[in-house]
Amino acid sequence: MTSENSSIVEFQILAGALIVVPVELANGMKARFALDTGAGLDVISKRLANELALTCEGTFTGKRMTGEEITVDLTKAPSLTFAGSRKTDYLVGVTDIFDKLPKELGSVDGALSMRFFADTEVKIDFPESTVEIAPKVMDGYVVPLKKISQKDFTLGLLAPMTIDGRYSGDFEIDTGTTTTIAPLSAMEPLGLSKEDKSLRKVEGVNETGVPFSRFYGKAKAVYASGQSETMVTNSPICFEKVIYDGVIGIDYLKNFSVIFSLPNSQMVLAAK
């Protein structure tokens, strides 16, 4: 990986779902963070918080995309640097969720959310496996973004997306998710049901201990609403309980270079 002090930083994708980048914390401490547009809040692991002797500054309770509430301690990181951008006395959450990741993924010490990039533009170039802050203007398809917040604190992104020309809505853009997700209610307009033989049902318990039922299949086409040029065909899709109209993950985004322009509330997609 390139230096965390360069404006262009290489990333790795682990398990098809985690974009991992190098960051630097106080006292020159190096760490690996996930770049997660769906995180809402920048977080660090409890291990790092202990190593840096950080003190609790309160708690925050928010909702995951599946609806369950999650509470994290808050603390201030003396400094957090990524791609030449440095934050000081930066409020972050503290979580032990990274300790539960499969060991083959290696150590992941935290996550950068869109809050870190709220005042700038950031380019995730999937074909080149790089992230760049304040990139040059890029030709592509402009998709409007809605910025969402919980308690005026977190920052998430919604974009108008369409599946198979039959179901549309404001989908969360989430680089911490692999597959395109649609709510169970989207099955009917797409001509599907839970009993459909083209779907594979999976039941289990998620990382926060909440049971789930998921139905996996393939979408004929996923694209930004009104912009068929952004279409990705034969795309994996999962139906489950979510609080949004849907979720767009890496399976879709990996086909593009993507610029997130938070000041202009837009996303630019440029095909490979």
PDB file of C-alpha atoms in Angstrom:
ATOM      1  CA  MET A   1       0.000   0.000   0.000  1.00  0.00           C
ATOM      2  CA  THR A   2       1.117   3.557  -0.641  1.00  0.00           C
ATOM      3  CA  SER A   3       1.785   6.017   2.142  1.00  0.00           C
ATOM      4  CA  GLU A   4      -1.183   7.330   4.088  1.00  0.00           C
ATOM      5  CA  ASN A   5       0.304  10.814   3.567  1.00  0.00           C
ATOM      6  CA  SER A   6      -0.019  10.685  -0.237  1.00  0.00           C
ATOM      7  CA  SER A   7      -3.172  12.144  -1.819  1.00  0.00           C
ATOM      8  CA  ILE A   8      -3.514   8.885  -3.790  1.00  0.00           C
ATOM      9  CA  VAL A   9      -3.576   5.715  -1.726  1.00  0.00           C
ATOM     10  CA  GLU A  10      -3.811   2.102  -2.863  1.00  0.00           C
ATOM     11  CA  PHE A  11      -6.430  -0.131  -1.310  1.00  0.00           C
ATOM     12  CA  GLN A  12      -7.134  -3.821  -0.956  1.00  0.00           C
ATOM     13  CA  ILE A  13     -10.560  -5.460  -1.061  1.00  0.00           C
ATOM     14  CA  LEU A  14     -10.865  -8.210   1.525  1.00  0.00           C
ATOM     15  CA  ALA A  15     -13.501 -10.948   1.275  1.00  0.00           C
ATOM     16  CA  GLY A  16     -15.181  -8.977  -1.504  1.00  0.00           C
ATOM     17  CA  ALA A  17     -16.652  -6.567   1.011  1.00  0.00           C
ATOM     18  CA  LEU A  18     -14.013  -4.509   2.811  1.00  0.00           C
ATOM     19  CA  ILE A  19     -11.990  -1.732   1.172  1.00  0.00           C
ATOM     20  CA  VAL A  20      -8.916  -1.544   3.420  1.00  0.00           C
ATOM     21  CA  VAL A  21      -6.612   1.486   3.439  1.00  0.00           C
ATOM     22  CA  PRO A  22      -3.618   2.644   5.535  1.00  0.00           C
ATOM     23  CA  VAL A  23      -4.110   5.435   8.067  1.00  0.00           C
ATOM     24  CA  GLU A  24      -1.965   7.081  10.719  1.00  0.00           C
ATOM     25  CA  LEU A  25      -3.050   7.926  14.236  1.00  0.00           C
ATOM     26  CA  ALA A  26      -1.348   9.801  17.064  1.00  0.00           C
ATOM     27  CA  ASN A  27       2.376   9.309  17.690  1.00  0.00           C
ATOM     28  CA  GLY A  28       2.869   7.943  14.181  1.00  0.00           C
ATOM     29  CA  MET A  29       0.874   4.786  14.898  1.00  0.00           C
ATOM     30  CA  LYS A  30       0.053   2.962  11.650  1.00  0.00           C
ATOM     31  CA  ALA A  31      -3.241   1.140  11.224  1.00  0.00           C
ATOM     32  CA  ARG A  32      -5.514  -0.446   8.620  1.00  0.00           C
ATOM     33  CA  PHE A  33      -9.034   0.958   8.331  1.00  0.00           C
ATOM     34  CA  ALA A  34     -11.995  -0.060   6.207  1.00  0.00           C
ATOM     35  CA  LEU A  35     -13.290   2.689   3.916  1.00  0.00           C
ATOM     36  CA  ASP A  36     -16.998   2.241   4.556  1.00  0.00           C
ATOM     37  CA  THR A  37     -19.445   4.715   3.009  1.00  0.00           C
ATOM     38  CA  GLY A  38     -22.260   3.058   4.939  1.00  0.00           C
ATOM     39  CA  ALA A  39     -20.647   3.325   8.370  1.00  0.00           C
ATOM     40  CA  GLY A  40     -22.128   6.746   9.157  1.00  0.00           C
ATOM     41  CA  LEU A  41     -19.536   7.300  11.867  1.00  0.00           C
ATOM     42  CA  ASP A  42     -15.759   6.887  11.891  1.00  0.00           C
ATOM     43  CA  VAL A  43     -14.817   4.180  14.373  1.00  0.00           C
ATOM     44  CA  ILE A  44     -11.716   2.614  15.887  1.00  0.00           C
ATOM     45  CA  SER A  45     -11.256  -0.725  17.575  1.00  0.00           C
ATOM     46  CA  LYS A  46     -11.287  -1.075  21.339  1.00  0.00           C
ATOM     47  CA  ARG A  47      -7.736  -2.410  21.097  1.00  0.00           C
ATOM     48  CA  LEU A  48      -6.498   0.803  19.464  1.00  0.00           C
ATOM     49  CA  ALA A  49      -8.446   2.974  21.879  1.00  0.00           C
ATOM     50  CA  ASN A  50      -6.754   1.166  24.762  1.00  0.00           C
ATOM     51  CA  GLU A  51      -3.295   1.412  23.194  1.00  0.00           C
ATOM     52  CA  LEU A  52      -3.752   5.167  22.750  1.00  0.00           C
ATOM     53  CA  ALA A  53      -5.192   5.500  26.281  1.00  0.00           C
ATOM     54  CA  LEU A  54      -8.234   7.344  24.948  1.00  0.00           C
ATOM     55  CA  THR A  55     -11.005   8.333  27.364  1.00  0.00           C
ATOM     56  CA  CYS A  56     -14.736   7.994  26.852  1.00  0.00           C
ATOM     57  CA  GLU A  57     -16.506  11.199  25.734  1.00  0.00           C
ATOM     58  CA  GLY A  58     -20.044   9.786  25.907  1.00  0.00           C
ATOM     59  CA  THR A  59     -22.055   7.308  23.834  1.00  0.00           C
ATOM     60  CA  PHE A  60     -23.957   7.302  20.567  1.00  0.00           C
ATOM     61  CA  THR A  61     -26.878   5.068  19.591  1.00  0.00           C
ATOM     62  CA  GLY A  62     -27.697   4.691  15.909  1.00  0.00           C
ATOM     63  CA  LYS A  63     -29.459   2.269  13.593  1.00  0.00           C
ATOM     64  CA  ARG A  64     -27.873  -0.251  11.262  1.00  0.00           C
ATOM     65  CA  MET A  65     -29.327  -0.677   7.777  1.00  0.00           C
ATOM     66  CA  THR A  66     -31.259  -3.681   9.053  1.00  0.00           C
ATOM     67  CA  GLY A  67     -32.971  -1.573  11.698  1.00  0.00           C
ATOM     68  CA  GLU A  68     -31.439  -2.760  14.963  1.00  0.00           C
ATOM     69  CA  GLU A  69     -29.955  -0.158  17.261  1.00  0.00           C
ATOM     70  CA  ILE A  70     -26.287  -0.229  18.131  1.00  0.00           C
ATOM     71  CA  THR A  71     -24.574   1.813  20.855  1.00  0.00           C
ATOM     72  CA  VAL A  72     -20.898   2.750  20.797  1.00  0.00           C
ATOM     73  CA  ASP A  73     -18.672   4.706  23.129  1.00  0.00           C
ATOM     74  CA  LEU A  74     -17.333   7.992  21.771  1.00  0.00           C
ATOM     75  CA  THR A  75     -13.798   9.253  22.133  1.00  0.00           C
ATOM     76  CA  LYS A  76     -11.522  11.857  20.570  1.00  0.00           C
ATOM     77  CA  ALA A  77      -8.630  10.690  18.433  1.00  0.00           C
ATOM     78  CA  PRO A  78      -5.762  13.192  18.883  1.00  0.00           C
ATOM     79  CA  SER A  79      -5.102  12.848  15.154  1.00  0.00           C
ATOM     80  CA  LEU A  80      -6.271  10.744  12.223  1.00  0.00           C
ATOM     81  CA  THR A  81      -4.533  11.031   8.844  1.00  0.00           C
ATOM     82  CA  PHE A  82      -5.521   9.491   5.521  1.00  0.00           C
ATOM     83  CA  ALA A  83      -4.318  10.365   2.017  1.00  0.00           C
ATOM     84  CA  GLY A  84      -2.733  13.586   3.224  1.00  0.00           C
ATOM     85  CA  SER A  85      -5.887  14.746   5.012  1.00  0.00           C
ATOM     86  CA  ARG A  86      -5.471  15.148   8.773  1.00  0.00           C
ATOM     87  CA  LYS A  87      -8.123  15.552  11.464  1.00  0.00           C
ATOM     88  CA  THR A  88      -7.247  16.542  15.030  1.00  0.00           C
ATOM     89  CA  ASP A  89      -9.254  15.998  18.212  1.00  0.00           C
ATOM     90  CA  TYR A  90     -11.588  14.036  15.968  1.00  0.00           C
ATOM     91  CA  LEU A  91     -14.652  12.418  17.500  1.00  0.00           C
ATOM     92  CA  VAL A  92     -14.899   8.703  16.689  1.00  0.00           C
ATOM     93  CA  GLY A  93     -16.802   5.679  17.909  1.00  0.00           C
ATOM     94  CA  VAL A  94     -15.189   2.723  19.651  1.00  0.00           C
ATOM     95  CA  THR A  95     -16.285  -0.800  18.732  1.00  0.00           C
ATOM     96  CA  ASP A  96     -15.200  -4.408  19.130  1.00  0.00           C
ATOM     97  CA  ILE A  97     -16.803  -5.508  15.844  1.00  0.00           C
ATOM     98  CA  PHE A  98     -13.397  -5.751  14.139  1.00  0.00           C
ATOM     99  CA  ASP A  99     -12.289  -8.351  16.661  1.00  0.00           C
ATOM    100  CA  LYS A 100     -15.056 -10.599  15.270  1.00  0.00           C
ATOM    101  CA  LEU A 101     -13.806 -10.572  11.677  1.00  0.00           C
ATOM    102  CA  PRO A 102     -12.418 -13.848  10.259  1.00  0.00           C
ATOM    103  CA  LYS A 103      -8.729 -14.230  11.106  1.00  0.00           C
ATOM    104  CA  GLU A 104      -7.816 -14.693   7.434  1.00  0.00           C
ATOM    105  CA  LEU A 105      -8.699 -11.023   6.851  1.00  0.00           C
ATOM    106  CA  GLY A 106      -5.857  -9.923   9.085  1.00  0.00           C
ATOM    107  CA  SER A 107      -6.033  -6.965  11.427  1.00  0.00           C
ATOM    108  CA  VAL A 108      -8.593  -4.237  10.632  1.00  0.00           C
ATOM    109  CA  ASP A 109      -8.399  -1.471  13.209  1.00  0.00           C
ATOM    110  CA  GLY A 110     -11.285   0.856  12.383  1.00  0.00           C
ATOM    111  CA  ALA A 111     -13.366   2.445   9.646  1.00  0.00           C
ATOM    112  CA  LEU A 112     -13.442   5.752   7.783  1.00  0.00           C
ATOM    113  CA  SER A 113     -16.963   6.965   7.051  1.00  0.00           C
ATOM    114  CA  MET A 114     -18.192   9.735   4.765  1.00  0.00           C
ATOM    115  CA  ARG A 115     -17.915  12.134   7.737  1.00  0.00           C
ATOM    116  CA  PHE A 116     -14.166  12.167   7.137  1.00  0.00           C
ATOM    117  CA  PHE A 117     -14.753  13.478   3.578  1.00  0.00           C
ATOM    118  CA  ALA A 118     -17.700  15.798   4.320  1.00  0.00           C
ATOM    119  CA  ASP A 119     -15.943  18.940   3.070  1.00  0.00           C
ATOM    120  CA  THR A 120     -14.162  17.539   0.032  1.00  0.00           C
ATOM    121  CA  GLU A 121     -14.349  15.122  -2.872  1.00  0.00           C
ATOM    122  CA  VAL A 122     -12.998  11.589  -2.798  1.00  0.00           C
ATOM    123  CA  LYS A 123     -12.463   9.228  -5.700  1.00  0.00           C
ATOM    124  CA  ILE A 124     -12.584   5.460  -5.290  1.00  0.00           C
ATOM    125  CA  ASP A 125     -11.071   4.050  -8.455  1.00  0.00           C
ATOM    126  CA  PHE A 126     -12.006   0.386  -8.444  1.00  0.00           C
ATOM    127  CA  PRO A 127     -10.201  -0.492 -11.714  1.00  0.00           C
ATOM    128  CA  GLU A 128      -6.951   1.004 -10.345  1.00  0.00           C
ATOM    129  CA  SER A 129      -7.528   0.011  -6.681  1.00  0.00           C
ATOM    130  CA  THR A 130      -6.788   3.537  -5.479  1.00  0.00           C
ATOM    131  CA  VAL A 131      -8.445   6.241  -3.385  1.00  0.00           C
ATOM    132  CA  GLU A 132      -7.745   9.917  -4.054  1.00  0.00           C
ATOM    133  CA  ILE A 133      -8.786  13.027  -2.147  1.00  0.00           C
ATOM    134  CA  ALA A 134      -9.611  16.141  -4.198  1.00  0.00           C
ATOM    135  CA  PRO A 135      -9.229  14.367  -7.566  1.00  0.00           C
ATOM    136  CA  LYS A 136      -9.274  16.013 -10.983  1.00  0.00           C
ATOM    137  CA  VAL A 137     -12.630  16.452 -12.712  1.00  0.00           C
ATOM    138  CA  MET A 138     -13.734  13.152 -14.264  1.00  0.00           C
ATOM    139  CA  ASP A 139     -16.140  12.635 -17.152  1.00  0.00           C
ATOM    140  CA  GLY A 140     -18.959  10.314 -16.193  1.00  0.00           C
ATOM    141  CA  TYR A 141     -22.592  10.017 -15.237  1.00  0.00           C
ATOM    142  CA  VAL A 142     -23.692  12.375 -12.476  1.00  0.00           C
ATOM    143  CA  VAL A 143     -26.013  10.837  -9.882  1.00  0.00           C
ATOM    144  CA  PRO A 144     -27.634  13.072  -7.240  1.00  0.00           C
ATOM    145  CA  LEU A 145     -27.019  12.156  -3.616  1.00  0.00           C
ATOM    146  CA  LYS A 146     -29.137  12.705  -0.553  1.00  0.00           C
ATOM    147  CA  LYS A 147     -27.113  13.123   2.613  1.00  0.00           C
ATOM    148  CA  ILE A 148     -28.729  11.481   5.633  1.00  0.00           C
ATOM    149  CA  SER A 149     -27.867  11.878   9.290  1.00  0.00           C
ATOM    150  CA  GLN A 150     -28.852  10.331  12.584  1.00  0.00           C
ATOM    151  CA  LYS A 151     -29.119  12.915  15.351  1.00  0.00           C
ATOM    152  CA  ASP A 152     -27.189  15.420  13.157  1.00  0.00           C
ATOM    153  CA  PHE A 153     -24.062  13.409  13.827  1.00  0.00           C
ATOM    154  CA  THR A 154     -23.592  10.582  11.320  1.00  0.00           C
ATOM    155  CA  LEU A 155     -23.351  10.949   7.548  1.00  0.00           C
ATOM    156  CA  GLY A 156     -24.734   8.503   5.008  1.00  0.00           C
ATOM    157  CA  LEU A 157     -25.558   8.674   1.309  1.00  0.00           C
ATOM    158  CA  LEU A 158     -28.658   7.744  -0.698  1.00  0.00           C
ATOM    159  CA  ALA A 159     -28.844   7.615  -4.502  1.00  0.00           C
ATOM    160  CA  PRO A 160     -31.798   6.983  -6.861  1.00  0.00           C
ATOM    161  CA  MET A 161     -31.375   3.474  -8.278  1.00  0.00           C
ATOM    162  CA  THR A 162     -33.493   1.059 -10.320  1.00  0.00           C
ATOM    163  CA  ILE A 163     -33.627  -2.738 -10.491  1.00  0.00           C
ATOM    164  CA  ASP A 164     -34.866  -4.457 -13.668  1.00  0.00           C
ATOM    165  CA  GLY A 165     -36.811  -1.348 -14.692  1.00  0.00           C
ATOM    166  CA  ARG A 166     -39.532  -2.388 -12.244  1.00  0.00           C
ATOM    167  CA  TYR A 167     -38.390  -1.250  -8.804  1.00  0.00           C
ATOM    168  CA  SER A 168     -36.858   2.138  -7.982  1.00  0.00           C
ATOM    169  CA  GLY A 169     -35.994   4.033  -4.819  1.00  0.00           C
ATOM    170  CA  ASP A 170     -33.339   5.817  -2.796  1.00  0.00           C
ATOM    171  CA  PHE A 171     -30.630   3.238  -2.125  1.00  0.00           C
ATOM    172  CA  GLU A 172     -27.921   3.589   0.495  1.00  0.00           C
ATOM    173  CA  ILE A 173     -24.427   3.589  -1.041  1.00  0.00           C
ATOM    174  CA  ASP A 174     -22.431   1.205   1.132  1.00  0.00           C
ATOM    175  CA  THR A 175     -18.878   0.105   0.357  1.00  0.00           C
ATOM    176  CA  GLY A 176     -19.031  -2.086   3.466  1.00  0.00           C
ATOM    177  CA  THR A 177     -21.543  -4.359   1.712  1.00  0.00           C
ATOM    178  CA  THR A 178     -20.909  -6.796  -1.129  1.00  0.00           C
ATOM    179  CA  THR A 179     -24.256  -7.480  -2.785  1.00  0.00           C
ATOM    180  CA  THR A 180     -27.047  -5.169  -3.928  1.00  0.00           C
ATOM    181  CA  ILE A 181     -29.793  -5.421  -1.303  1.00  0.00           C
ATOM    182  CA  ALA A 182     -33.509  -4.826  -1.737  1.00  0.00           C
ATOM    183  CA  PRO A 183     -36.204  -4.989   0.959  1.00  0.00           C
ATOM    184  CA  LEU A 184     -38.543  -7.958   1.065  1.00  0.00           C
ATOM    185  CA  SER A 185     -41.324  -5.661  -0.187  1.00  0.00           C
ATOM    186  CA  ALA A 186     -39.441  -5.284  -3.505  1.00  0.00           C
ATOM    187  CA  MET A 187     -40.082  -8.921  -4.394  1.00  0.00           C
ATOM    188  CA  GLU A 188     -43.642  -8.304  -5.593  1.00  0.00           C
ATOM    189  CA  PRO A 189     -42.916  -5.516  -8.127  1.00  0.00           C
ATOM    190  CA  LEU A 190     -40.018  -7.645  -9.405  1.00  0.00           C
ATOM    191  CA  GLY A 191     -42.353 -10.598  -9.935  1.00  0.00           C
ATOM    192  CA  LEU A 192     -40.822 -12.726  -7.182  1.00  0.00           C
ATOM    193  CA  SER A 193     -41.889 -14.329  -3.912  1.00  0.00           C
ATOM    194  CA  LYS A 194     -40.183 -16.052  -1.011  1.00  0.00           C
ATOM    195  CA  GLU A 195     -41.159 -19.401  -2.550  1.00  0.00           C
ATOM    196  CA  ASP A 196     -39.595 -18.610  -5.915  1.00  0.00           C
ATOM    197  CA  LYS A 197     -37.225 -21.398  -6.964  1.00  0.00           C
ATOM    198  CA  SER A 198     -34.792 -18.892  -8.470  1.00  0.00           C
ATOM    199  CA  LEU A 199     -34.011 -17.601  -4.971  1.00  0.00           C
ATOM    200  CA  ARG A 200     -31.767 -19.243  -2.371  1.00  0.00           C
ATOM    201  CA  LYS A 201     -32.876 -18.785   1.238  1.00  0.00           C
ATOM    202  CA  VAL A 202     -30.264 -18.365   3.952  1.00  0.00           C
ATOM    203  CA  GLU A 203     -31.052 -18.035   7.654  1.00  0.00           C
ATOM    204  CA  GLY A 204     -28.613 -17.142  10.378  1.00  0.00           C
ATOM    205  CA  VAL A 205     -27.490 -14.597  12.947  1.00  0.00           C
ATOM    206  CA  ASN A 206     -25.672 -11.396  12.014  1.00  0.00           C
ATOM    207  CA  GLU A 207     -22.576  -9.966  13.715  1.00  0.00           C
ATOM    208  CA  THR A 208     -24.718  -8.172  16.311  1.00  0.00           C
ATOM    209  CA  GLY A 209     -26.568 -11.364  17.257  1.00  0.00           C
ATOM    210  CA  VAL A 210     -29.836 -10.597  15.418  1.00  0.00           C
ATOM    211  CA  PRO A 211     -31.467 -13.448  13.408  1.00  0.00           C
ATOM    212  CA  PHE A 212     -31.981 -12.882   9.676  1.00  0.00           C
ATOM    213  CA  SER A 213     -33.647 -14.459   6.657  1.00  0.00           C
ATOM    214  CA  ARG A 214     -32.083 -13.582   3.309  1.00  0.00           C
ATOM    215  CA  PHE A 215     -33.075 -14.529  -0.215  1.00  0.00           C
ATOM    216  CA  TYR A 216     -30.302 -14.511  -2.834  1.00  0.00           C
ATOM    217  CA  GLY A 217     -30.761 -14.318  -6.580  1.00  0.00           C
ATOM    218  CA  LYS A 218     -29.748 -12.359  -9.676  1.00  0.00           C
ATOM    219  CA  ALA A 219     -31.061  -9.050 -10.989  1.00  0.00           C
ATOM    220  CA  LYS A 220     -31.197  -8.628 -14.749  1.00  0.00           C
ATOM    221  CA  ALA A 221     -30.093  -5.008 -14.462  1.00  0.00           C
ATOM    222  CA  VAL A 222     -29.117  -2.491 -11.760  1.00  0.00           C
ATOM    223  CA  TYR A 223     -28.553   1.155 -12.702  1.00  0.00           C
ATOM    224  CA  ALA A 224     -28.835   4.754 -11.575  1.00  0.00           C
ATOM    225  CA  SER A 225     -32.434   5.813 -12.192  1.00  0.00           C
ATOM    226  CA  GLY A 226     -32.885   7.443 -15.581  1.00  0.00           C
ATOM    227  CA  GLN A 227     -29.320   6.570 -16.632  1.00  0.00           C
ATOM    228  CA  SER A 228     -29.304   3.187 -18.340  1.00  0.00           C
ATOM    229  CA  GLU A 229     -25.670   3.844 -19.337  1.00  0.00           C
ATOM    230  CA  THR A 230     -24.745   2.950 -15.745  1.00  0.00           C
ATOM    231  CA  MET A 231     -26.373  -0.476 -16.060  1.00  0.00           C
ATOM    232  CA  VAL A 232     -24.738  -3.564 -14.577  1.00  0.00           C
ATOM    233  CA  THR A 233     -26.364  -6.763 -15.811  1.00  0.00           C
ATOM    234  CA  ASN A 234     -26.775 -10.183 -14.223  1.00  0.00           C
ATOM    235  CA  SER A 235     -25.992  -8.651 -10.847  1.00  0.00           C
ATOM    236  CA  PRO A 236     -26.213 -10.583  -7.550  1.00  0.00           C
ATOM    237  CA  ILE A 237     -29.043  -9.378  -5.317  1.00  0.00           C
ATOM    238  CA  CYS A 238     -30.198 -10.123  -1.784  1.00  0.00           C
ATOM    239  CA  PHE A 239     -33.675  -9.553  -0.374  1.00  0.00           C
ATOM    240  CA  GLU A 240     -33.878  -8.955   3.367  1.00  0.00           C
ATOM    241  CA  LYS A 241     -35.288  -6.611   5.983  1.00  0.00           C
ATOM    242  CA  VAL A 242     -33.681  -3.162   5.570  1.00  0.00           C
ATOM    243  CA  ILE A 243     -34.755   0.358   6.540  1.00  0.00           C
ATOM    244  CA  TYR A 244     -33.870   1.843   3.141  1.00  0.00           C
ATOM    245  CA  ASP A 245     -35.371   1.335  -0.332  1.00  0.00           C
ATOM    246  CA  GLY A 246     -32.259  -0.692  -1.019  1.00  0.00           C
ATOM    247  CA  VAL A 247     -28.487  -0.820  -0.646  1.00  0.00           C
ATOM    248  CA  ILE A 248     -25.808  -0.647  -3.343  1.00  0.00           C
ATOM    249  CA  GLY A 249     -22.600  -2.482  -2.492  1.00  0.00           C
ATOM    250  CA  ILE A 250     -19.260  -3.301  -4.060  1.00  0.00           C
ATOM    251  CA  ASP A 251     -20.688  -5.776  -6.609  1.00  0.00           C
ATOM    252  CA  TYR A 252     -22.151  -2.775  -8.452  1.00  0.00           C
ATOM    253  CA  LEU A 253     -19.592  -0.084  -7.630  1.00  0.00           C
ATOM    254  CA  LYS A 254     -16.562  -2.178  -8.643  1.00  0.00           C
ATOM    255  CA  ASN A 255     -17.508  -1.619 -12.286  1.00  0.00           C
ATOM    256  CA  PHE A 256     -16.709   2.093 -12.039  1.00  0.00           C
ATOM    257  CA  SER A 257     -14.388   4.809 -10.928  1.00  0.00           C
ATOM    258  CA  VAL A 258     -16.544   6.716  -8.440  1.00  0.00           C
ATOM    259  CA  ILE A 259     -16.207  10.302  -7.237  1.00  0.00           C
ATOM    260  CA  PHE A 260     -18.192  11.248  -4.148  1.00  0.00           C
ATOM    261  CA  SER A 261     -18.639  15.024  -4.046  1.00  0.00           C
ATOM    262  CA  LEU A 262     -20.243  15.732  -0.691  1.00  0.00           C
ATOM    263  CA  PRO A 263     -20.215  19.549  -1.059  1.00  0.00           C
ATOM    264  CA  ASN A 264     -22.149  19.176  -4.341  1.00  0.00           C
ATOM    265  CA  SER A 265     -24.327  16.273  -3.152  1.00  0.00           C
ATOM    266  CA  GLN A 266     -23.487  14.124  -6.135  1.00  0.00           C
ATOM    267  CA  MET A 267     -21.724  10.952  -7.223  1.00  0.00           C
ATOM    268  CA  VAL A 268     -19.976  10.591 -10.585  1.00  0.00           C
ATOM    269  CA  LEU A 269     -19.750   7.134 -12.164  1.00  0.00           C
ATOM    270  CA  ALA A 270     -17.213   6.463 -14.919  1.00  0.00           C
ATOM    271  CA  ALA A 271     -17.215   2.979 -16.443  1.00  0.00           C
ATOM    272  CA  LYS A 272     -14.024   0.954 -16.756  1.00  0.00           C
TER     273      LYS A 272
END
